[in-house]
Amino acid sequence: AQSVTQPDIHITVSEGASLELRCNYSYGATPYLFWYVQSPGQGLQLLLKYFSGDTLVQGIKGFEAEFKRSQSSFNLRKPSVHWSDAAEYFCAVALTSGTYKYIFGTGTRLKVLA
Amino acid sequence: GAGVSQSPSNKVTEKGKDVELRCDPISGHTALYWYRQRLGQGLEFLIYFQGNSAPDKSGLPSDRFSAERTGESVSTLTIQRTQQEDSAVYLCASSRDGNTDTQYFGPGTRLTVL
């Protein structure tokens, strides 16, 4: 069955530190992968997406993610975290066979220390 | 419109009552999705509409849940005989063509069943 796993429920980092949020997926076909961010009181916003091509994708707000097929992973990274990055981050895989529904992970809540 | 809108923003109802939640997608978007987000959890796919195709209802948790969409515009999610476990934020998203295109999310409807 298709699934997305975000093993870290909560992560705390200091402002200016680097960040990596983990995402593993299980899907037999070619995965289309996404990272969304949900800030307090706001809707979900797309950070970046991977469909094909270069396995390192750049997104908004200085985020990037790397697709590793061999590890079934799509980890999100940022070299230097800002206090405004405190939010909940969701990884998602779009199914591409028979339907185009999305499977979301359970999310990672990021706390940033000043 | 400028974005996806949902109404009401908050709904409090008594157990056993029926509720209707509304979603207005971005104009021209052919795909529309409904998700449920329980407190502290990820997004749970409910239903997906794509143009005039039969909707993907595989995520609806019970026959108390149903959804309709008029052409490529407004959608209504109906929950009959609400239960306390239905309490959640219900999110709607639309995308241009549903073919793994970026989903744009509405602000959600927070449903509380007493």
PDB file of C-alpha atoms in Angstrom, chain A residues 20-111:
ATOM      1  CA  GLU A  20      16.789  18.486   7.633  1.00  0.00           C
ATOM      2  CA  LEU A  21      13.297  17.010   7.750  1.00  0.00           C
ATOM      3  CA  ARG A  22      12.980  13.383   6.772  1.00  0.00           C
ATOM      4  CA  CYS A  23      10.415  11.833   4.468  1.00  0.00           C
ATOM      5  CA  ASN A  24      10.196   8.248   3.266  1.00  0.00           C
ATOM      6  CA  TYR A  25       7.590   6.957   0.858  1.00  0.00           C
ATOM      7  CA  SER A  26       6.285   3.639  -0.308  1.00  0.00           C
ATOM      8  CA  TYR A  27       4.913   3.586  -3.845  1.00  0.00           C
ATOM      9  CA  GLY A  28       5.561   1.129  -6.635  1.00  0.00           C
ATOM     10  CA  ALA A  29       5.324   3.524  -9.555  1.00  0.00           C
ATOM     11  CA  THR A  30       7.217   6.711 -10.307  1.00  0.00           C
ATOM     12  CA  PRO A  31       6.625   9.013  -7.348  1.00  0.00           C
ATOM     13  CA  TYR A  32       5.648  12.610  -7.667  1.00  0.00           C
ATOM     14  CA  LEU A  33       6.703  14.201  -4.398  1.00  0.00           C
ATOM     15  CA  PHE A  34       5.819  17.404  -2.609  1.00  0.00           C
ATOM     16  CA  TRP A  35       6.601  19.338   0.537  1.00  0.00           C
ATOM     17  CA  TYR A  36       3.970  21.649   1.998  1.00  0.00           C
ATOM     18  CA  VAL A  37       4.207  24.003   4.966  1.00  0.00           C
ATOM     19  CA  GLN A  38       1.359  24.911   7.306  1.00  0.00           C
ATOM     20  CA  SER A  39       2.056  28.013   9.353  1.00  0.00           C
ATOM     21  CA  PRO A  40      -0.040  28.803  12.425  1.00  0.00           C
ATOM     22  CA  GLY A  41      -3.417  30.146  11.381  1.00  0.00           C
ATOM     23  CA  GLN A  42      -2.629  29.807   7.705  1.00  0.00           C
ATOM     24  CA  GLY A  43      -3.405  27.342   4.977  1.00  0.00           C
ATOM     25  CA  LEU A  44      -1.013  24.867   3.448  1.00  0.00           C
ATOM     26  CA  GLN A  45       1.497  26.298   1.028  1.00  0.00           C
ATOM     27  CA  LEU A  46       3.603  24.403  -1.483  1.00  0.00           C
ATOM     28  CA  LEU A  47       7.339  24.624  -0.798  1.00  0.00           C
ATOM     29  CA  LEU A  48       8.610  22.494  -3.667  1.00  0.00           C
ATOM     30  CA  LYS A  49       7.851  19.483  -5.800  1.00  0.00           C
ATOM     31  CA  TYR A  50       9.682  16.753  -7.686  1.00  0.00           C
ATOM     32  CA  PHE A  51       8.377  15.160 -10.845  1.00  0.00           C
ATOM     33  CA  SER A  52      11.470  14.092 -12.753  1.00  0.00           C
ATOM     34  CA  GLY A  53      14.917  15.254 -13.806  1.00  0.00           C
ATOM     35  CA  ASP A  54      17.398  16.738 -11.376  1.00  0.00           C
ATOM     36  CA  THR A  55      17.007  14.989  -8.057  1.00  0.00           C
ATOM     37  CA  LEU A  56      17.849  18.145  -6.105  1.00  0.00           C
ATOM     38  CA  VAL A  57      14.958  20.579  -6.294  1.00  0.00           C
ATOM     39  CA  GLN A  58      14.850  24.140  -5.096  1.00  0.00           C
ATOM     40  CA  GLY A  59      11.801  25.673  -3.525  1.00  0.00           C
ATOM     41  CA  ILE A  60      10.595  28.863  -1.965  1.00  0.00           C
ATOM     42  CA  LYS A  61      11.938  30.428   1.221  1.00  0.00           C
ATOM     43  CA  GLY A  62      15.390  28.929   0.693  1.00  0.00           C
ATOM     44  CA  PHE A  63      14.298  25.294   1.022  1.00  0.00           C
ATOM     45  CA  GLU A  64      15.567  22.423  -1.075  1.00  0.00           C
ATOM     46  CA  ALA A  65      14.871  18.698  -1.198  1.00  0.00           C
ATOM     47  CA  GLU A  66      16.724  15.733  -2.608  1.00  0.00           C
ATOM     48  CA  PHE A  67      15.028  12.709  -4.133  1.00  0.00           C
ATOM     49  CA  LYS A  68      16.893   9.455  -3.493  1.00  0.00           C
ATOM     50  CA  ARG A  69      15.204   6.585  -5.259  1.00  0.00           C
ATOM     51  CA  SER A  70      17.460   3.968  -3.674  1.00  0.00           C
ATOM     52  CA  GLN A  71      16.403   5.097  -0.209  1.00  0.00           C
ATOM     53  CA  SER A  72      12.801   5.976  -1.106  1.00  0.00           C
ATOM     54  CA  SER A  73      13.415   9.326   0.514  1.00  0.00           C
ATOM     55  CA  PHE A  74      12.690  12.962  -0.197  1.00  0.00           C
ATOM     56  CA  ASN A  75      14.277  14.920   2.645  1.00  0.00           C
ATOM     57  CA  LEU A  76      13.770  18.645   3.035  1.00  0.00           C
ATOM     58  CA  ARG A  77      16.727  20.874   3.916  1.00  0.00           C
ATOM     59  CA  LYS A  78      17.525  24.470   4.685  1.00  0.00           C
ATOM     60  CA  PRO A  79      21.049  25.722   5.418  1.00  0.00           C
ATOM     61  CA  SER A  80      20.048  28.421   7.895  1.00  0.00           C
ATOM     62  CA  VAL A  81      16.702  28.454   9.663  1.00  0.00           C
ATOM     63  CA  HIS A  82      14.824  31.663  10.407  1.00  0.00           C
ATOM     64  CA  TRP A  83      12.381  32.129  13.281  1.00  0.00           C
ATOM     65  CA  SER A  84       9.585  32.527  10.739  1.00  0.00           C
ATOM     66  CA  ASP A  85      10.164  28.945   9.563  1.00  0.00           C
ATOM     67  CA  ALA A  86       8.448  27.631  12.695  1.00  0.00           C
ATOM     68  CA  ALA A  87       5.514  25.689  11.299  1.00  0.00           C
ATOM     69  CA  GLU A  88       4.325  22.198  10.455  1.00  0.00           C
ATOM     70  CA  TYR A  89       5.783  20.541   7.398  1.00  0.00           C
ATOM     71  CA  PHE A  90       4.069  17.840   5.371  1.00  0.00           C
ATOM     72  CA  CYS A  91       5.538  15.527   2.788  1.00  0.00           C
ATOM     73  CA  ALA A  92       3.188  14.094   0.166  1.00  0.00           C
ATOM     74  CA  VAL A  93       3.249  11.662  -2.733  1.00  0.00           C
ATOM     75  CA  ALA A  94       0.855  11.959  -5.658  1.00  0.00           C
ATOM     76  CA  LEU A  95      -0.399   8.703  -7.046  1.00  0.00           C
ATOM     77  CA  THR A  96      -0.114   8.492 -10.819  1.00  0.00           C
ATOM     78  CA  SER A  97      -1.999   5.340 -11.705  1.00  0.00           C
ATOM     79  CA  GLY A  98      -5.769   5.389 -12.001  1.00  0.00           C
ATOM     80  CA  THR A  99      -6.179   8.410  -9.786  1.00  0.00           C
ATOM     81  CA  TYR A 100      -4.292  11.513  -8.864  1.00  0.00           C
ATOM     82  CA  LYS A 101      -5.013  11.575  -5.179  1.00  0.00           C
ATOM     83  CA  TYR A 102      -2.313  12.525  -2.751  1.00  0.00           C
ATOM     84  CA  ILE A 103      -1.053  10.666   0.297  1.00  0.00           C
ATOM     85  CA  PHE A 104       0.264  12.952   3.026  1.00  0.00           C
ATOM     86  CA  GLY A 105       2.608  12.170   5.866  1.00  0.00           C
ATOM     87  CA  THR A 106       1.622  12.930   9.445  1.00  0.00           C
ATOM     88  CA  GLY A 107       3.760  16.045   9.549  1.00  0.00           C
ATOM     89  CA  THR A 108       6.800  17.361  11.415  1.00  0.00           C
ATOM     90  CA  ARG A 109       6.343  20.327  13.706  1.00  0.00           C
ATOM     91  CA  LEU A 110       9.367  22.635  13.673  1.00  0.00           C
ATOM     92  CA  LYS A 111      10.204  24.862  16.614  1.00  0.00           C
TER      93      LYS A 111
END
